[in-house]
Amino acid sequence: MRRSVALRLSAASAAMALATALGVALSMPDEASAATGSATGYATQNSGTTGGAGGQTVRATTGTAIHAALCGRASGSTPITIEVEGTINHANTAKVSGSSCNTAAGVIELKQISNVTIVGVGSGAVFDQLGIHIRESSNIIIQNVTVRNVKKSGSPTSNGGDAIGMESDVRNVWVDHTTLEASGGESEGFDGLFDMKDNTQYVTLSYSVLRNSGRGGLIGSSESDLSNGFVTFHHNRYVNIDSRAPLLRGGTAHIYNNHYVSLNESGINSRAGARAKVDNNYFEDSKDVLGTFYTDAAGYWQVSGNIFDNVTWSSPGSDNNPAGPDPQSNTTVSIPYSYSLDAAACVPDVVGRTAGAGTGLQVSNGNCSVQTPTATPTATPTSATPTPTPTPTQPSGTNLSVGAGSDGSSKASGTSYGNVRDGDLTTYWSPAAATGSVSIKWGSATAVSRINIREASGSTGAIGSWRVLNGDTGAALASGSGAGAISFTRTTLSKITFEITGSSGTPKVAEFETYAQ
């Protein structure tokens, strides 16, 4: 008889509260930054997965700032590492536009881009009710973040209800040391925690916790979506999941050294010709942990070294083919990369100490012991803050805004675009919302290399993240946070835009000064 995840949560609430407390106690050191270690599993194939290694490193505390960092790159493939700290939610995640990005409000959108790392740092990064969507993209790393309570129905919704979802020609993604969790099943508005569909390949999920969800995740959205595969799952902990741990529709998966606890209806569901190599996993207090379920389209598995601890099995039927009670291999799967197997008996201990966000990025040494990897040289941060950033030195020379024109996005009642170029610090422009843009424009091309944003009295510090744009082409000239003087490469243009992408309180721009030097 089906028990909803939401009802089971009441019995598990005390344990989850303790786990949360431990997660805080074991959070990463403040100095931890950039991706640590190297990709494993199938993410190492097809030229490998390095994310933003070798590129600029920026720090983001809002979803809008993450989008702004993507949009501020020279191109959609320019490498970048985005260090994330704090809570990312709908209120601070707006769409940002640019030639190097394609974003949307209410979801972290990694669309039509490549060479990006998103890594939680400092006191931690939590994506609250807001999913991460990877689409038509490649070479992506997501590490040390928590994604929780993403809904496909009810309010608010994000990413179709998937915590992390990949679709449409996605290649080479490494998701590592994450915590993906829901608070119920489909009837409570949640969908999958880790979904791949529509030609997604060469993916690894490692050292992660997936819990309290009706659906753990899938490879392939239907029996006809068979273009996905080459996915590795290792050293993950699945807890209190109804089914799909994972669901495989076609393709090849390598599933090793995972700890499964309370799989309530089914676990690894290999169907529609899928082939799974299932090595040295520990299955505990669960039902039908491996087989082909809910279909007559057979899937296949190769098994070795697994432990089945208090696992129950249903009887075979026309659309139900459990692998147990004595699982035997019915195919062989060749793995193209090297890997080390922990003995299944030590998996609960090793995975319990290493999996999830905030565990110090510890990993197994392949011999039932835990170690901390060193940062890969190619992933070393180049900066802890967005660059270029405002400088404290005030510009000199002629303020080119005097006598120029101005326009912008919607303005708050009682304010004017002209107030940013009138030389009066008591008048100002404010956007109609927490974000917006204001521009200075000239009748002929003008060379600009520096601007100065002055906030109105009483509102200092309200401006958060921003971008400076070439108003003629839309290209980003600079990005950062906080008002003040901003320098960039000397550019000849007829319009320059200051776009506020994040703020606290009501931003008020008293003066938008422009300078040639």
PDB file of C-alpha atoms in Angstrom, residues 30-35 52 54-60 80-84 119 121 378-389 479-481:
ATOM      1  CA  ASP A  30      35.263  29.961   4.649  1.00  0.00           C
ATOM      2  CA  GLU A  31      38.362  29.782   2.509  1.00  0.00           C
ATOM      3  CA  ALA A  32      37.046  26.902   0.399  1.00  0.00           C
ATOM      4  CA  SER A  33      36.443  28.075  -3.131  1.00  0.00           C
ATOM      5  CA  ALA A  34      36.220  26.899  -6.717  1.00  0.00           C
ATOM      6  CA  ALA A  35      35.565  23.294  -7.604  1.00  0.00           C
ATOM      7  CA  GLY A  52      34.859  27.092 -15.571  1.00  0.00           C
ATOM      8  CA  GLY A  54      40.935  28.718 -16.163  1.00  0.00           C
ATOM      9  CA  GLY A  55      38.367  31.514 -16.265  1.00  0.00           C
ATOM     10  CA  GLN A  56      37.318  34.371 -14.028  1.00  0.00           C
ATOM     11  CA  THR A  57      35.889  33.664 -10.564  1.00  0.00           C
ATOM     12  CA  VAL A  58      33.032  35.785  -9.194  1.00  0.00           C
ATOM     13  CA  ARG A  59      30.979  35.681  -5.984  1.00  0.00           C
ATOM     14  CA  ALA A  60      27.161  35.763  -6.107  1.00  0.00           C
ATOM     15  CA  ILE A  80      33.655  31.197 -15.430  1.00  0.00           C
ATOM     16  CA  THR A  81      33.436  29.927 -11.845  1.00  0.00           C
ATOM     17  CA  ILE A  82      30.553  31.366  -9.825  1.00  0.00           C
ATOM     18  CA  GLU A  83      30.974  31.027  -6.067  1.00  0.00           C
ATOM     19  CA  VAL A  84      27.545  31.117  -4.442  1.00  0.00           C
ATOM     20  CA  VAL A 119      30.061  26.034  -6.337  1.00  0.00           C
ATOM     21  CA  VAL A 121      31.236  28.541  -0.535  1.00  0.00           C
ATOM     22  CA  THR A 378      42.971  24.646 -13.283  1.00  0.00           C
ATOM     23  CA  ALA A 379      40.099  25.518 -10.955  1.00  0.00           C
ATOM     24  CA  THR A 380      42.001  27.917  -8.684  1.00  0.00           C
ATOM     25  CA  PRO A 381      39.987  31.127  -8.226  1.00  0.00           C
ATOM     26  CA  THR A 382      41.387  34.266  -9.745  1.00  0.00           C
ATOM     27  CA  SER A 383      39.226  36.569  -7.677  1.00  0.00           C
ATOM     28  CA  ALA A 384      36.775  36.386  -4.783  1.00  0.00           C
ATOM     29  CA  THR A 385      34.563  39.142  -6.164  1.00  0.00           C
ATOM     30  CA  PRO A 386      33.206  40.150  -9.560  1.00  0.00           C
ATOM     31  CA  THR A 387      35.630  42.104 -11.729  1.00  0.00           C
ATOM     32  CA  PRO A 388      35.959  44.792 -12.732  1.00  0.00           C
ATOM     33  CA  THR A 389      34.714  46.378  -9.506  1.00  0.00           C
ATOM     34  CA  SER A 479      29.760  43.867 -13.845  1.00  0.00           C
ATOM     35  CA  GLY A 480      30.012  43.987 -10.081  1.00  0.00           C
ATOM     36  CA  SER A 481      28.168  45.188  -6.996  1.00  0.00           C
TER      37      SER A 481
END
